[in-house]
XYZ file of C-alpha atoms in Angstrom:
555
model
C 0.000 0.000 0.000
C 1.561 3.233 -1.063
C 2.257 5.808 1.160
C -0.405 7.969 -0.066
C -2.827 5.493 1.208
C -1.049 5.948 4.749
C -1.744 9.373 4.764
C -5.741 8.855 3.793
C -6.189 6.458 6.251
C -4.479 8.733 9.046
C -7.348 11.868 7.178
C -10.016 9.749 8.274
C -9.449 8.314 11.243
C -8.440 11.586 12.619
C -11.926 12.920 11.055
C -13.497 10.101 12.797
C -12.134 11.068 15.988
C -12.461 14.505 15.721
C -16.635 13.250 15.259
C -16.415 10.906 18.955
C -14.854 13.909 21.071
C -16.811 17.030 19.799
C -20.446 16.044 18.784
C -20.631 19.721 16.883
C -19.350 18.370 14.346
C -20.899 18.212 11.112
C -20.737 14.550 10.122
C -17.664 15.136 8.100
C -15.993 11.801 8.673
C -17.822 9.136 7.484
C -19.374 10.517 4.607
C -16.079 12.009 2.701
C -14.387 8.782 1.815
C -17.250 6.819 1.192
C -17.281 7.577 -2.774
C -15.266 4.340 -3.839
C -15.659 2.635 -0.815
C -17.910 -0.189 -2.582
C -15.468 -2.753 -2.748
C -13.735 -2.080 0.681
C -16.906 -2.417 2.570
C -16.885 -6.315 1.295
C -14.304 -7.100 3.468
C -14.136 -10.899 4.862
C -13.482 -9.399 8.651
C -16.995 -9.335 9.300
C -17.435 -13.176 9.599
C -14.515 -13.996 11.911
C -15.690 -15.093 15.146
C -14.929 -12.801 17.774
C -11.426 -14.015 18.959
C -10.046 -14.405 22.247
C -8.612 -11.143 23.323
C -5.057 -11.821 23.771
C -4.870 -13.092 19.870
C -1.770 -13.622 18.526
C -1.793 -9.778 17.012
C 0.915 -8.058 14.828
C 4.224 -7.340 16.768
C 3.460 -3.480 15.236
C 0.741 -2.839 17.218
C 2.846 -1.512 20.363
C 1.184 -3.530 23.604
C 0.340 -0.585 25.830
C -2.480 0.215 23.612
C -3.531 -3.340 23.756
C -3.951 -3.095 27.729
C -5.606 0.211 27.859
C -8.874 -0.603 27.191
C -10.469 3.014 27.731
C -9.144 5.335 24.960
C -7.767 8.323 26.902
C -6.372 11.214 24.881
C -2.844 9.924 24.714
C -4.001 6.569 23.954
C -4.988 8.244 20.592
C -2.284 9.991 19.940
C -0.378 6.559 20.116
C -2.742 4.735 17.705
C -2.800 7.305 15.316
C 1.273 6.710 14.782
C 0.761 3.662 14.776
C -2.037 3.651 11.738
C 0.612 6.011 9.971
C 3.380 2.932 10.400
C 1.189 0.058 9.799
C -1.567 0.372 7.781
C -1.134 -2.640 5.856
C -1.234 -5.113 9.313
C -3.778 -3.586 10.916
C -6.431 -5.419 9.016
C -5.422 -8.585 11.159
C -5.931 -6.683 14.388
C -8.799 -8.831 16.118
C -12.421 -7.910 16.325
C -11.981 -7.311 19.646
C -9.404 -4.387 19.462
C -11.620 -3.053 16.596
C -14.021 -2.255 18.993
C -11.726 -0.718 22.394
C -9.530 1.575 19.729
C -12.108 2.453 17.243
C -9.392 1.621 14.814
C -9.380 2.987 11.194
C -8.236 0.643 9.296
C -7.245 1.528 5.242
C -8.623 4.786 4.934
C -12.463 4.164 3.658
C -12.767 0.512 5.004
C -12.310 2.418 8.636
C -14.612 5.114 7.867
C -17.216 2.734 6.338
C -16.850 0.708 9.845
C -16.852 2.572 12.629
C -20.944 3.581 12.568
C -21.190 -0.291 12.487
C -19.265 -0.612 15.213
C -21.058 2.752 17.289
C -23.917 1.471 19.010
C -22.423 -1.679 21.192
C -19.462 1.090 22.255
C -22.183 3.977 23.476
C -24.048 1.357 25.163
C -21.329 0.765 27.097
C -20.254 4.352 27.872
C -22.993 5.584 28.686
C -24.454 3.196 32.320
C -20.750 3.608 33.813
C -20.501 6.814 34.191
C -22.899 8.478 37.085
C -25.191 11.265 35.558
C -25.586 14.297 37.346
C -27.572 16.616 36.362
C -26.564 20.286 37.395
C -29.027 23.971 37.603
C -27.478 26.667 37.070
C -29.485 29.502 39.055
C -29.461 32.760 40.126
C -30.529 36.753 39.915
C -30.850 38.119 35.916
C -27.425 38.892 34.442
C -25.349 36.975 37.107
C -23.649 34.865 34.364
C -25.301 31.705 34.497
C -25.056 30.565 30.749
C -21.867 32.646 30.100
C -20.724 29.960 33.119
C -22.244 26.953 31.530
C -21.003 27.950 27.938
C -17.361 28.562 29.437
C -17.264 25.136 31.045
C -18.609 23.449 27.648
C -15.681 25.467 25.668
C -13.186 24.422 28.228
C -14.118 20.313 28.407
C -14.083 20.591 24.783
C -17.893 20.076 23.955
C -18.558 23.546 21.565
C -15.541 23.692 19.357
C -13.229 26.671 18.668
C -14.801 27.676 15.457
C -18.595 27.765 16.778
C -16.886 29.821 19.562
C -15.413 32.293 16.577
C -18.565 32.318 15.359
C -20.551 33.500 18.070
C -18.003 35.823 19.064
C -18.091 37.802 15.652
C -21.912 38.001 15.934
C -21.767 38.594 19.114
C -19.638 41.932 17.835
C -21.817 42.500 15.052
C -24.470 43.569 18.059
C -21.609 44.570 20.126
C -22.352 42.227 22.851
C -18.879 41.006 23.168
C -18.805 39.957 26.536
C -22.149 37.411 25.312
C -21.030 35.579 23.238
C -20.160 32.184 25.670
C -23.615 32.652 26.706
C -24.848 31.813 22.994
C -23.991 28.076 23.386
C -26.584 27.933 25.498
C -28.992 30.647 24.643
C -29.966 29.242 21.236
C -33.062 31.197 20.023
C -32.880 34.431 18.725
C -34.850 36.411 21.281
C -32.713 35.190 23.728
C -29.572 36.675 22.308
C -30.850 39.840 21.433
C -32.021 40.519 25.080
C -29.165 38.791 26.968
C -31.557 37.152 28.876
C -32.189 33.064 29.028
C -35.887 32.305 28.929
C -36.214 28.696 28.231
C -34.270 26.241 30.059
C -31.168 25.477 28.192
C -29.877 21.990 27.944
C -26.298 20.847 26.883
C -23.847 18.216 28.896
C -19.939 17.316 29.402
C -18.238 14.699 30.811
C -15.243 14.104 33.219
C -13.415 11.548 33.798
C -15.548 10.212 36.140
C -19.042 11.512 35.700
C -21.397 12.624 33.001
C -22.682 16.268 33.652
C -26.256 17.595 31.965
C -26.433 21.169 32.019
C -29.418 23.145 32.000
C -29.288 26.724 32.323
C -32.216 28.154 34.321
C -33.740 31.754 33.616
C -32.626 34.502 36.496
C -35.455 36.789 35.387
C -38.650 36.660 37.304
C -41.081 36.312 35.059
C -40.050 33.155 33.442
C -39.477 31.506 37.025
C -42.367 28.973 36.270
C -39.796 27.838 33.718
C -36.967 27.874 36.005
C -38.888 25.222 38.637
C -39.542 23.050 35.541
C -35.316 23.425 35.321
C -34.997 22.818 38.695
C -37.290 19.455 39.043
C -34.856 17.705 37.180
C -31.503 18.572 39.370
C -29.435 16.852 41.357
C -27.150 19.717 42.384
C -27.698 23.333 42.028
C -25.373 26.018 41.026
C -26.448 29.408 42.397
C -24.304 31.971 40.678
C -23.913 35.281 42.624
C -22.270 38.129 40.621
C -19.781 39.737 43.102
C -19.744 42.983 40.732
C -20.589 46.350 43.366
C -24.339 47.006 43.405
C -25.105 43.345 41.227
C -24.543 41.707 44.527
C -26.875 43.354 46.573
C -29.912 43.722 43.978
C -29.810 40.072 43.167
C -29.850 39.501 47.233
C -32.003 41.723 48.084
C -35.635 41.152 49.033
C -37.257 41.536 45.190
C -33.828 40.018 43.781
C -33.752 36.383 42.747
C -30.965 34.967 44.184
C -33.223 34.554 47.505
C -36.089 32.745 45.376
C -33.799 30.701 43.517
C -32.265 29.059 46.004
C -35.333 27.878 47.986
C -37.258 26.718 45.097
C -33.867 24.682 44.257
C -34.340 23.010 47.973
C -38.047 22.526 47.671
C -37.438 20.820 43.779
C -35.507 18.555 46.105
C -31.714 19.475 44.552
C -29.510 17.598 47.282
C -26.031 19.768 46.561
C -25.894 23.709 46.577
C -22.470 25.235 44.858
C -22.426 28.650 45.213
C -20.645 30.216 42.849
C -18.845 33.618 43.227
C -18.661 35.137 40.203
C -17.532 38.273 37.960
C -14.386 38.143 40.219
C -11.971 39.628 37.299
C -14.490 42.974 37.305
C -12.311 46.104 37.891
C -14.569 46.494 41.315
C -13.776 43.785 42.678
C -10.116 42.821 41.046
C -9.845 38.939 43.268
C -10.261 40.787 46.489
C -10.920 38.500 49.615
C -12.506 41.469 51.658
C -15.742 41.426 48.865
C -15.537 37.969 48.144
C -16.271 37.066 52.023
C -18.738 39.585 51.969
C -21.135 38.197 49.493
C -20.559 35.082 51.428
C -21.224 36.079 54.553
C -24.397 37.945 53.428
C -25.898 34.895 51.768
C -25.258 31.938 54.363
C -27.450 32.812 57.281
C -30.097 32.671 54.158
C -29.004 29.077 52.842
C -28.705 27.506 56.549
C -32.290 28.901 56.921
C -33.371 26.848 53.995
C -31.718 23.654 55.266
C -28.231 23.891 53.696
C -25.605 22.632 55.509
C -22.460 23.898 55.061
C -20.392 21.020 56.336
C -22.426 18.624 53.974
C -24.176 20.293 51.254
C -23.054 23.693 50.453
C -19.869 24.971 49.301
C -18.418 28.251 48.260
C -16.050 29.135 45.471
C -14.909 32.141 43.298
C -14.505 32.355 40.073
C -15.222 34.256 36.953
C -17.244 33.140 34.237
C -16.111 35.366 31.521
C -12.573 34.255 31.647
C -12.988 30.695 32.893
C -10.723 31.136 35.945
C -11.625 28.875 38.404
C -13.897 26.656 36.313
C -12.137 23.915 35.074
C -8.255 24.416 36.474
C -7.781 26.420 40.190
C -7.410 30.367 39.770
C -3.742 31.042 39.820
C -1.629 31.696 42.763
C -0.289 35.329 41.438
C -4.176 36.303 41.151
C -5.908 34.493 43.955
C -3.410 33.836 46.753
C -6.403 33.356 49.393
C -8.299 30.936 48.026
C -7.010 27.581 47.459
C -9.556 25.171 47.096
C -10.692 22.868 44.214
C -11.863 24.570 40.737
C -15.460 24.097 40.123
C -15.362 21.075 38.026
C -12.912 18.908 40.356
C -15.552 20.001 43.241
C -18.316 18.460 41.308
C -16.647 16.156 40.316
C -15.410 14.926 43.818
C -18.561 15.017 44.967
C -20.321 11.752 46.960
C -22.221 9.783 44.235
C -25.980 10.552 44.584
C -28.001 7.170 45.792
C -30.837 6.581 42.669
C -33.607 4.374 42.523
C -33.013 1.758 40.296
C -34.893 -0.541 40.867
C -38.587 -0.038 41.429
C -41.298 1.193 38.834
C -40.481 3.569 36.241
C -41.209 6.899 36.606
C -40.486 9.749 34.194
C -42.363 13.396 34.391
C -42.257 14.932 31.230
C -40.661 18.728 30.643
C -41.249 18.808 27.222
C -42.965 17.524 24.152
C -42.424 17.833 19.956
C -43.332 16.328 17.363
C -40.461 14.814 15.131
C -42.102 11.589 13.079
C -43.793 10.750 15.950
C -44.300 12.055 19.613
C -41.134 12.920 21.415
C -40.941 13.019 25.645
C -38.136 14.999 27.223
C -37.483 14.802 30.920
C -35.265 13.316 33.720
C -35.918 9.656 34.817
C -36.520 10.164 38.677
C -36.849 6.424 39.204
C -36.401 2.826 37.280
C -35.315 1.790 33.847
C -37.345 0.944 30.507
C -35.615 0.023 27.284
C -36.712 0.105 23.405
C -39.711 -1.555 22.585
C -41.616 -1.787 26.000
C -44.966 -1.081 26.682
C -45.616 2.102 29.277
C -48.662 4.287 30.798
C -48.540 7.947 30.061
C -50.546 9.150 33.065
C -52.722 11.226 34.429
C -54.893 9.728 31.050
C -54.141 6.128 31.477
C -52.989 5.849 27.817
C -50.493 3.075 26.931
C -47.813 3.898 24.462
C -44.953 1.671 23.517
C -41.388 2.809 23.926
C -40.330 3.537 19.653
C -36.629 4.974 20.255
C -34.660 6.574 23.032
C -31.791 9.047 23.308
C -29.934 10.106 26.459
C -28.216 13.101 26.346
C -28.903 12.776 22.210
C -27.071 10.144 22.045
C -29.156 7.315 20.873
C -29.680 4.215 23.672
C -31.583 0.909 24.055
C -32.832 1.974 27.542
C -32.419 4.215 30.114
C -31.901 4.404 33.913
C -32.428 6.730 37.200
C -30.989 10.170 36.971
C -30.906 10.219 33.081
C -32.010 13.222 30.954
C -33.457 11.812 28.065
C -35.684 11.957 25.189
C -38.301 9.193 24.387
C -39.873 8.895 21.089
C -43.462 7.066 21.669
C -46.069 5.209 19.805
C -49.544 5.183 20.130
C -50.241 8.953 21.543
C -50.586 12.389 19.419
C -48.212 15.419 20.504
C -51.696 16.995 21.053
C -52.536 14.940 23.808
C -49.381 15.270 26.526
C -48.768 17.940 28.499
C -45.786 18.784 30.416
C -46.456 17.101 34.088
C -47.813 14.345 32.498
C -45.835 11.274 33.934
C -44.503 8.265 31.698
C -44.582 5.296 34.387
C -44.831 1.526 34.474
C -47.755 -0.796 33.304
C -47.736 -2.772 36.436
C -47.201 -0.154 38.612
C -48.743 2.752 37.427
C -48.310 6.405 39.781
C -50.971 7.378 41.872
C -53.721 10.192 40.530
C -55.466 12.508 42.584
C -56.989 15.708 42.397
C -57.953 16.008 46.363
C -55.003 15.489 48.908
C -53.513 16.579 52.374
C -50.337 18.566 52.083
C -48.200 20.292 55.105
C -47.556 23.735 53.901
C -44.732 26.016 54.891
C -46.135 29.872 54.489
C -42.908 31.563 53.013
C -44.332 35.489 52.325
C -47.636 36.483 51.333
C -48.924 39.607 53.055
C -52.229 38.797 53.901
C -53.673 35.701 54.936
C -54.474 31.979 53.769
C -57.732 30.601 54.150
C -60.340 27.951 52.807
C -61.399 29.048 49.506
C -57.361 30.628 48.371
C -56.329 29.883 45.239
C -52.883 29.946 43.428
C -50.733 27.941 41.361
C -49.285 24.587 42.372
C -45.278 23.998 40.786
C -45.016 19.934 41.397
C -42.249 18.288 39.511
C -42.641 19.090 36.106
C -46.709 19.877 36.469
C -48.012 23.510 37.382
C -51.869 23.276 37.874
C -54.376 25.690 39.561
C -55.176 24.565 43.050
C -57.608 26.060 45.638
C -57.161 25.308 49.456
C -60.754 23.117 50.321
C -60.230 23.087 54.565
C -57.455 23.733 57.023
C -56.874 21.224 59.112
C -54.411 21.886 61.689
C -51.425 24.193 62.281
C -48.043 22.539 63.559
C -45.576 23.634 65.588
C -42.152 24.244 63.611
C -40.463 24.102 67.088
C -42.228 20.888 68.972
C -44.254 19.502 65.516
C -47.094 19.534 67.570
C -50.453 19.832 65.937
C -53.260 22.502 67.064
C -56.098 20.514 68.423
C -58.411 23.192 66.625
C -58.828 23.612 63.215
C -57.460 27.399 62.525
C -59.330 29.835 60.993
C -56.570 31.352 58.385
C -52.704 30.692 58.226
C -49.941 33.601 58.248
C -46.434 34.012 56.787
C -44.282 32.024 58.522
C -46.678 29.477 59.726
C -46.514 25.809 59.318
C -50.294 24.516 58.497
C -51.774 20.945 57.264
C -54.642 21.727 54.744
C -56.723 19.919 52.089
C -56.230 21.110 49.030
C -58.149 20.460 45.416
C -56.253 20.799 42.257
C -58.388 22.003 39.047
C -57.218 18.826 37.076
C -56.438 15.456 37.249
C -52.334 15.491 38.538
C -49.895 12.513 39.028
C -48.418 12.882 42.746
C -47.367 10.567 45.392
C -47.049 11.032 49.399
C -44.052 12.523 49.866
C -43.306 9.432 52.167
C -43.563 6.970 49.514
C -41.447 9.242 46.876
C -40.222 12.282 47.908
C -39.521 13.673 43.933
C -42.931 13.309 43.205
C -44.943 15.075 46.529
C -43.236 18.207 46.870
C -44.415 21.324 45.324
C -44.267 25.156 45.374
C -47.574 27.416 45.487
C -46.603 31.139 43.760
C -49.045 33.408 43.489
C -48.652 37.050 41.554
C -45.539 36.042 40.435
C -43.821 35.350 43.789
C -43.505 31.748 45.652
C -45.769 32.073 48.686
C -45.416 28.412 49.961
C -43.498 25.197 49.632
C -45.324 22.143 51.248
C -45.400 18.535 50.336
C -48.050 15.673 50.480
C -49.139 13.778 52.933
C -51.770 11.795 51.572
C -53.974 11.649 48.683
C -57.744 11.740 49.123
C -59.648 10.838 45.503
């Protein structure tokens, strides 16, 4: 084989693995070579049994490779020499190799093979890693998706020519300081105004975890949208912009920062990273003295809610628009006081989250489209389906078969706990799901109910509760209108004691048990029994009044 062939073959495979590390891509690798790839593609490997592993292989393929089973970076550098010295032997590597090294082997023939070979390998990737899926939260203009677009340029996940792109529209409406938020902030409305409005989904790995991001709005009117984000965390990142004056309107009483946070406790996120940021701003220039300040203003807040410091809430700086701090620790020379872990090592260190895996499955959806069929988004809170089985779509009973699946959009045969995923069903028309509706098992279906018992924890509402209040009810992914039918008791938050009368009206800051009665049809369960599934928030006039969660369903 001449050498010319070496060099094709060394094109393609490094097209090919260009495609596995940055899915922005635009297919570019397989399709290129495939012009005279006719008579390649008939190549007698495909009938070999799968041999032992240790075959007796070519001396040229050097052994560390061989005993590395999980391609790290080097490990790629190494093969791709090696393709460049051997192409001629490497058609005898065994099956078995084929598949750890996604080998290309003579240029098309490797480009023809590797899809074949995709789906077993993603399988595989995709249950060992833990997924973790991560809020990002705060007060309008903190830098939430300029964080989460920062941490997808620096893992790698939006190349450096989308990031060239965005930057030279981003100067085009000089908005140069945007443009890392425009990974995330896709639509057009949202880049004009600077401000996120739908939740925005995108995900990175490490080496030991898989991370989904979604990007929360800050402003208050799309907060609705923000509890939908929220439902589907495991661990919150509350960004606080350290910038003089940002600070204190985002903390202060009509700021967000405050809401945020406790509607990230009551959606039931178990990990709360609170995230300095806008440290490199001329007013604040990596000074300790402001950086303990916001700190120290916000923590008598999060203990209130039920963070615990020790445990479940930790504290770092960093700035978003440079990415110091993010993925590698801020610098000595810039940040001699702090000298923690960066952001991403803290995550990443952090105790793996215990998921139900077992049990019935249970998936609330966020989000519906139609694409040849009906499409589900959401995150699995509990269980696993795969391709092809049969499901309930309740509150309506209907039962729907399981058509394709995609975690992360990568396309899977089924799906676990703690997955953000996409599920493409038969037997139901877009028209007919809502978001709340729940996708759960045949055998054990989730419990229905429109009348139920809740405890309710009065947050702020001026005047007072009674029988006959209405509002709007946030539980998991559903938001339905509920009206309070009876009180039923008040308990103590000190002793837990409940008032042997019934009460006439609850205040702010009381703790009360009432009945309540939703408009519609909702899927819920006692908070007991699954505690993802009976918590909720009541907001009324655009402002949370209550979190509570339920005790037991009546009808």
């Amino acid at each position: 084989m001449s050498n010319n062939g070496a060099e094709d073959s060394w094109e393609s495979q490094a097209d090919v693995i260009g495609e596995q590390e940055s899915p922005a891509l635009n297919g570019c690798g397989d399709g290129r070579d495939s012009g005279d790839g006719g008579a390649a593609s008939a190549s007698p490997r495909v009938e070999e049994p799968p041999p032992v592993p240790p075959a007796p292989a070519p001396e040229a393929i050097s052994l560390p490779i061989l005993s590395d089973s999980s391609p790290t970076i080097d490990s790629w550098d190494a093969e791709a020499d090696d393709a460049l010295l051997t192409p001629e032997e490497n058609n005898e590597a065994d099956e078995d190799d084929m598949e750890l090294q996604v080998q290309a082997t003579e240029g098309e023939e490797g480009a023809k093979k590797i899809p074949k070979k995709k789906p077993p390998r993603v399988e595989d990737t995709r249950s060992k890693k833990e997924h973790v899926n991560v809020v990002f939260i705060g007060h309008v203009d903190a830098g939430k998706s300029t964080i989460g677009g920062q941490i997808m340029s620096l893992t790698g996940m939006v190349d450096k020519r989308t990031l060239e792109k965005y930057e030279r529209e981003a100067r085009e409406k000089s908005r140069e300081s945007w443009y890392l938020s425009w990974a995330l902030d896709t639509n057009q409305e949202e880049r004009d105004k600077g401000k996120t409005v739908e939740v925005g989904r995108a995900y990175f790995e490490t080496e030991k975890k898989h991370f989904t991001i979604l990007d929360a709005p800050g402003h208050k009117s799309f907060v609705p949208n923000m509890i939908g984000g929220a439902a589907q965390a495991d661990l919150a990142v509350l960004v606080i912009s350290a910038r003089k004056g940002e600070f204190e309107t985002g903390f202060d009483r009509g700021g967000q920062t405050r809401e945020h946070a406790m509607l990230a406790k009551t959606a039931g996120v178990k990990h709360l990273v609170a995230l300095v940021n806008k440290m490199d701003d001329p007013t604040v220039a990596w000074e300790e003295k402001r950086y303990n300040e916001c700190r120290d203003k916000i923590l008598p807040y999060l203990k209130k809610l039920g963070f615990n410091p020790a445990k479940d809430l930790s504290f770092l700086p960093v700035s978003g628009q440079t990415g110091q701090g993010l993925l590698e620790r801020v610098s000595e020379e810039i940040c001699p006081w702090y000298r923690g872990p960066s952001f991403i090592q803290l995550i990443d260190d952090l105790p793996s989250l215990n998921r139900k895996m077992d049990g019935p499955f249970i998936m609330p959806v966020v989000d519906k489209y139609k694409d040849m069929g009906t499409v589900l988004m959401g995150k699995v809170e509990a269980g696993s389906t795969r391709k092809g089985s049969t499901l309930f779509l309740m509150p309506n009973r209907v039962q729907v078969t399981v058509d394709q699946l995609w975690s992360d959009d990568i396309e899977v045969t089924s799906i676990g706990s703690g997955e953000n995923v996409k599920v493409k069903l038969k037997g139901i028309e877009e028209e007919d799901v809502s978001p709340g509706f729940v996708l759960c098992d045949t055998a054990e279906p989730i419990t229905t109910g429109r009348i139920f018992d809740a405890q309710v924890v009065i947050l702020e509402h001026k005047s007072i509760i009674c029988a006959g209040y209405s509002a709007v009810m946030h539980i998991h992914c559903a938001a339905e209108e509920i009206t309070v039918k009876a009180l039923i008791c008040l308990v103590d938050k000190k002793t837990g004691e409940k008032s042997k009368t019934r009460p006439r009206f609850v205040k702010q800051d009381q703790v009360a048990i009432m009945r309540v009665e939703c408009a519609g049809l909702i899927c819920l369960e006692p908070f007991k029994k699954f505690a993802q599934m009976g918590r909720f928030t009541l907001r009324d006039e655009n402002k949370t009044i209550a979190i509570g969660k339920v005790l037991k369903i009546i009808e």
